[in-house]
CSV table of C-alpha atoms in Angstrom, one decimal:
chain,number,residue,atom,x,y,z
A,1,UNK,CA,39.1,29.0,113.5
A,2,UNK,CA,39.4,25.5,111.9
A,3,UNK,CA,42.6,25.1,113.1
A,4,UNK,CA,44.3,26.4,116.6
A,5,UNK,CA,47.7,26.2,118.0
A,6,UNK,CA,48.0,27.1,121.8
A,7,UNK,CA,51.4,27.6,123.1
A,8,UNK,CA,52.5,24.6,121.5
A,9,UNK,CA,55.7,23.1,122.1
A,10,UNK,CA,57.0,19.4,120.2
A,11,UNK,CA,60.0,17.6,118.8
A,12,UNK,CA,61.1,14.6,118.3
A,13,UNK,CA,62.1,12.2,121.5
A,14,UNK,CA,64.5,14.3,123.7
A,15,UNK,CA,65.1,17.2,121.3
A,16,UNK,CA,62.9,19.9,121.2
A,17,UNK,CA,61.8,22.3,118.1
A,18,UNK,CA,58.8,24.5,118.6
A,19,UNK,CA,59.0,26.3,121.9
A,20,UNK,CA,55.2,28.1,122.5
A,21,UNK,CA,53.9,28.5,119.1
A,22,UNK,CA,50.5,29.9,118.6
A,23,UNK,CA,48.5,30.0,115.3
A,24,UNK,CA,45.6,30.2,113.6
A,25,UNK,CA,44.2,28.9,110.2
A,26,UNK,CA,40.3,30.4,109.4
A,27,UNK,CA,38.3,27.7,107.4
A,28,UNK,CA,38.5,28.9,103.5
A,29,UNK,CA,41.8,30.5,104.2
A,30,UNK,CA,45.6,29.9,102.5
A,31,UNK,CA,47.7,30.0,105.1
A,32,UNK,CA,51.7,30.4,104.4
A,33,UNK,CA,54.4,29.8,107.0
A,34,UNK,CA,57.8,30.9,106.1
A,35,UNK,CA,61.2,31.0,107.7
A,36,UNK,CA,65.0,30.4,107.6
A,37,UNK,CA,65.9,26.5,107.2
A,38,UNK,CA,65.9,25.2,110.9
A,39,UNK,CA,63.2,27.4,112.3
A,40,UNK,CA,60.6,24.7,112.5
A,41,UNK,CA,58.3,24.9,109.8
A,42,UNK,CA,57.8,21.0,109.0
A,43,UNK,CA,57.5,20.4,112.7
A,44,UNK,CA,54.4,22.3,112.9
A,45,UNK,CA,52.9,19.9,110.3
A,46,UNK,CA,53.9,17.0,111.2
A,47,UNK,CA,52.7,18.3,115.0
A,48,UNK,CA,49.3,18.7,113.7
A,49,UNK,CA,49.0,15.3,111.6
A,50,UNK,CA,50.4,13.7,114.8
A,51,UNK,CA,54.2,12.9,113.5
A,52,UNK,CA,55.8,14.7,116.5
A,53,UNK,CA,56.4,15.0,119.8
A,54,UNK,CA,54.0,17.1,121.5
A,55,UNK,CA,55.7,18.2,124.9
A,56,UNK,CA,53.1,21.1,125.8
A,57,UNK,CA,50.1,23.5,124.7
A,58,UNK,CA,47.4,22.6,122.7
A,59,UNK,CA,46.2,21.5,119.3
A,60,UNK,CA,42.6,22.1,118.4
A,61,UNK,CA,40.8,21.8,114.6
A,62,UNK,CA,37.1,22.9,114.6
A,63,UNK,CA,37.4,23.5,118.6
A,64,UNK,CA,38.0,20.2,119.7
A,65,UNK,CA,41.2,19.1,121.4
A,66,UNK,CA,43.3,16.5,118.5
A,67,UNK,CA,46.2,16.7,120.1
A,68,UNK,CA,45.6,13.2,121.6
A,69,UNK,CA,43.8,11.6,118.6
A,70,UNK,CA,46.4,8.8,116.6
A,71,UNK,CA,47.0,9.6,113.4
A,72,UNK,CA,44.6,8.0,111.4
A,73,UNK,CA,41.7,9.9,113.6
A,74,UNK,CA,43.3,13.5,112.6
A,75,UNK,CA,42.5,12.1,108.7
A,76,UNK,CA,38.9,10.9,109.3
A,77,UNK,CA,38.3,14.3,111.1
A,78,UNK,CA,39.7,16.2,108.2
A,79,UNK,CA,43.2,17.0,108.1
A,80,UNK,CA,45.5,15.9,105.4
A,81,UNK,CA,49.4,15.9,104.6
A,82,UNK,CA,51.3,16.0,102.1
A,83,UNK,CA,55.4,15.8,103.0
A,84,UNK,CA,58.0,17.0,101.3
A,85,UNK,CA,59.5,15.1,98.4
A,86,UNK,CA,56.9,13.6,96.4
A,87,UNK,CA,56.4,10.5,98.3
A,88,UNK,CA,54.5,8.2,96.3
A,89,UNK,CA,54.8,4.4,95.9
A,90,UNK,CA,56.8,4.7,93.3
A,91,UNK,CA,55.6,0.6,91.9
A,92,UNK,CA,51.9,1.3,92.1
A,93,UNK,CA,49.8,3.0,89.4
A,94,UNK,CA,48.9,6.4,89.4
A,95,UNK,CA,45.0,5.2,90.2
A,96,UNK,CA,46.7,2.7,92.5
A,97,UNK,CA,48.5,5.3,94.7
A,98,UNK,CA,44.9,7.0,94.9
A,99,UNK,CA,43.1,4.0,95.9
A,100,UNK,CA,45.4,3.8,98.9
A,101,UNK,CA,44.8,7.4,99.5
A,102,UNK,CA,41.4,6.6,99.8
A,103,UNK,CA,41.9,3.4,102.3
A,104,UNK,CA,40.0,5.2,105.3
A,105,UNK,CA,37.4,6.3,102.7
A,106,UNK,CA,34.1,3.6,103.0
A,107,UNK,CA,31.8,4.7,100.2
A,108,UNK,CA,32.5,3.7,97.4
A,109,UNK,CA,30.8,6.4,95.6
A,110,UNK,CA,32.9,9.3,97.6
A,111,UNK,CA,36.0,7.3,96.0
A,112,UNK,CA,34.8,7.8,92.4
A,113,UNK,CA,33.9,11.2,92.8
A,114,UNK,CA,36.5,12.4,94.8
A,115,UNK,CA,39.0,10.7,92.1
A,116,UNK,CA,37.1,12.8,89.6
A,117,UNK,CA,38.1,15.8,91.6
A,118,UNK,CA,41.8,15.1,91.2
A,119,UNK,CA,41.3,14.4,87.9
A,120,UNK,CA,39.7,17.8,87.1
A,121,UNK,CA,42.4,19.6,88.7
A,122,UNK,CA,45.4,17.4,87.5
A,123,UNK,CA,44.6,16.2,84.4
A,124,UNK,CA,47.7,14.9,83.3
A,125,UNK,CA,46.9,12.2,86.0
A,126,UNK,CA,43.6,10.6,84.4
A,127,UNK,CA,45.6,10.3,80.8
A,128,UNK,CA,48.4,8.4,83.1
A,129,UNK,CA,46.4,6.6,85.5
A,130,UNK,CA,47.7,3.1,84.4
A,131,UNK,CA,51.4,4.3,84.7
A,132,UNK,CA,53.8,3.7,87.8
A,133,UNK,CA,54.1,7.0,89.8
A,134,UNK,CA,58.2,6.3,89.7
A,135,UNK,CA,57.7,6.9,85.3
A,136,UNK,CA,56.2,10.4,86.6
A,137,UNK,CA,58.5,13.2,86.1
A,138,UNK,CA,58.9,15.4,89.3
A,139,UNK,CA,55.9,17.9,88.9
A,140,UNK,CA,53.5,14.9,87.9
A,141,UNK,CA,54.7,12.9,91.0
A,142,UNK,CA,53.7,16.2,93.4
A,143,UNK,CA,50.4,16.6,91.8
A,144,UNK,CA,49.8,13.0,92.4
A,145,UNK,CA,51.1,13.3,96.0
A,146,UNK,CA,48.9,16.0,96.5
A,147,UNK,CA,45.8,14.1,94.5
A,148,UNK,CA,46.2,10.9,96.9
A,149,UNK,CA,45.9,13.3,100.0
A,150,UNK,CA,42.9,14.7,98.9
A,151,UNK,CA,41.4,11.7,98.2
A,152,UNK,CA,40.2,11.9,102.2
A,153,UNK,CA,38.3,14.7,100.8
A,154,UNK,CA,40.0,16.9,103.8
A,155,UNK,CA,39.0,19.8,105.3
A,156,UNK,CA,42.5,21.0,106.0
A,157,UNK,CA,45.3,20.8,103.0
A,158,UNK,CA,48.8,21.0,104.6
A,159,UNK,CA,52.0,21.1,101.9
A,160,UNK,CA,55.6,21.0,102.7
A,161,UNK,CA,57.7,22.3,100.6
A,162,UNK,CA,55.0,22.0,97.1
A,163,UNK,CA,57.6,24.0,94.9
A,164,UNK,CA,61.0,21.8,96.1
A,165,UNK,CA,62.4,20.8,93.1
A,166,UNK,CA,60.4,21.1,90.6
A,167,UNK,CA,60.7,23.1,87.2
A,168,UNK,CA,59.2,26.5,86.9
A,169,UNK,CA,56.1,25.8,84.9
A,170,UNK,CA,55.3,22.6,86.9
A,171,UNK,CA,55.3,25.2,89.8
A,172,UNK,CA,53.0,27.5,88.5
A,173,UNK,CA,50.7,24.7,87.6
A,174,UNK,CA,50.6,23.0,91.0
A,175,UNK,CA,49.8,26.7,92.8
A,176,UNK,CA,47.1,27.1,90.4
A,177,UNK,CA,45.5,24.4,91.1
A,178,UNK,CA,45.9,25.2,95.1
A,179,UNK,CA,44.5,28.4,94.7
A,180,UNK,CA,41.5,26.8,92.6
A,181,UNK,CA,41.2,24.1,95.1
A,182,UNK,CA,41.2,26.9,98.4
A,183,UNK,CA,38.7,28.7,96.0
A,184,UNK,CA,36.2,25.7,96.7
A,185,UNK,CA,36.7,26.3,100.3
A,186,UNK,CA,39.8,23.6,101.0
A,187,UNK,CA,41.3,25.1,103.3
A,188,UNK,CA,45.6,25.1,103.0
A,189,UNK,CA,48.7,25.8,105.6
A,190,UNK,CA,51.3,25.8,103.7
A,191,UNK,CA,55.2,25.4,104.5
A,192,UNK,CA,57.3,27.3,101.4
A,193,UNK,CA,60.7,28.0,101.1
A,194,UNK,CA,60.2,30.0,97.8
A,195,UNK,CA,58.8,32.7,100.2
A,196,UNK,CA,57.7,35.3,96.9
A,197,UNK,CA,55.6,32.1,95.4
A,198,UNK,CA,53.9,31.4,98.3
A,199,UNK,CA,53.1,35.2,99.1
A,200,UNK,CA,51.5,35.6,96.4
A,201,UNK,CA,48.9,32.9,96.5
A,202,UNK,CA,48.4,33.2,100.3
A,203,UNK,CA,45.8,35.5,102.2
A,204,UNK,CA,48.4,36.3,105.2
A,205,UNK,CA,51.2,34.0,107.5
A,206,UNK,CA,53.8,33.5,109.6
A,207,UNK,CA,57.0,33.7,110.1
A,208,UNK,CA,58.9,31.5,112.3
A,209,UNK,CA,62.9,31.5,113.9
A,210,UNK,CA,64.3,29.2,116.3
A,211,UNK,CA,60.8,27.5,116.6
A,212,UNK,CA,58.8,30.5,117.6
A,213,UNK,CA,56.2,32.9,115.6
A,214,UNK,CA,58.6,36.0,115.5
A,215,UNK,CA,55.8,37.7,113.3
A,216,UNK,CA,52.4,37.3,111.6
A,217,UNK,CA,50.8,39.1,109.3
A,218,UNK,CA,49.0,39.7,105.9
A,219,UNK,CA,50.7,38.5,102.8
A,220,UNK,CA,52.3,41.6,101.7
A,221,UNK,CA,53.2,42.6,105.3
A,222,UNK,CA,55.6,39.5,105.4
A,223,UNK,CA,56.8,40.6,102.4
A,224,UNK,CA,58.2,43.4,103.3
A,225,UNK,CA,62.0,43.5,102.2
A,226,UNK,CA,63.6,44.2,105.4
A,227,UNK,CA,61.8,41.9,107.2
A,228,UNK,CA,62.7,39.1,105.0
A,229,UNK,CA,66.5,40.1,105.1
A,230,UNK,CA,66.4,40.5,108.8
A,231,UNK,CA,64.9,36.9,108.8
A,232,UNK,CA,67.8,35.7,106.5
A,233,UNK,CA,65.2,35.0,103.8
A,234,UNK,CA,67.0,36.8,100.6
């Protein structure tokens, strides 16, 4: 596994969110996790980047315990974030916001070719790389969020909510290019409300309630209709 959850339990200060919540991610692998609003989705990510409260279990990416690493450590061992709503700095340039995803990165020739990756996947961003990310419209400003994070050229891809807000062909574009970057072995956890978009990308997930795994499972064994209606999902 690239990325293990043991029994993990976190929050934020005094309250508490995830209660024993184990997980897997394989390296290569889309991973989806899906669930009613509340059930603690976001929590798991920001648990691995480091953004929560751990209060118990364990957190291990390529076997070794990063439960205790600070943030910055999780990004030089490989795990990248991107958070829900598009945050970009909104007064920077688009190459500007990907030099400062690139601020842990020392080589300069890593820079320049990982900038050429995100520019072969989101085009639209090289023909507006001398723009402010605030002129972006909604699904340029989520491919650029996504572009800055892998500028760290991660191992691990996790998305919050990629779909929130954005129009339906800017959508299909930004899964697209997921799927083609998992297809060169970037390996993606991803937190979707749209649970039918993300099922069809991902090899399997889970589904969480009340901040526990109440079922895992291959992709179309989460989609199962009754299931999703019993997890208040249609």
């Amino acid at each position: 596994m690239l990325l293990e959850l043991e029994n993990l339990s976190a929050g934020y200060g005094e309250h508490q969110v995830l209660r024993g919540v184990s997980l897997g991610v394989k390296e290569g692998e889309m991973v989806a996790l899906i669930g009613p609003n509340g059930a603690g989705k976001s929590t798991v990510l920001k648990s691995v980047m480091g953004l929560a409260t751990r209060t118990g279990g364990g957190i291990l990416f390529r076997g070794q315990d990063a439960g205790r690493l600070p943030v910055h450590a999780r990004l030089e061992e490989g795990i990248s974030f991107v958070p829900q709503g598009r945050l970009v700095f909104a007064s920077l340039t688009v190459l500007e916001n990907l030099e400062m995803g690139a601020y842990l990165v020392r080589s300069r020739a890593v820079i320049a070719e990982n900038r050429e990756r995100v520019f072969h996947h989101f085009p639209v961003l090289k023909r507006k790389a001398k723009h402010r990310a605030g002129s972006l419209s909604g699904g340029e400003q989520q491919m650029l969020a996504i572009g800055r994070a892998l500028m760290t050229s991660p191992a691990l891809l996790m998305l919050d909510e990629p779909s929130l807000g954005l129009s339906p062909k800017a959508i299909h574009e930004v899964f697209e290019q997921l799927s083609s970057l998992r297809a060169e072995g970037t390996t993606l956890l991803i937190v979707e409300q749209n649970v039918r978009l993300v099922l069809r990308y991902a090899e399997r997930g889970y589904l969480l309630a009340a901040g526990e795994v109440r079922f895992q499972g291959t992709a179309a064994e989460l989609a199962d209709e009754k299931r999703m209606h019993e997890a208040y999902l249609l």
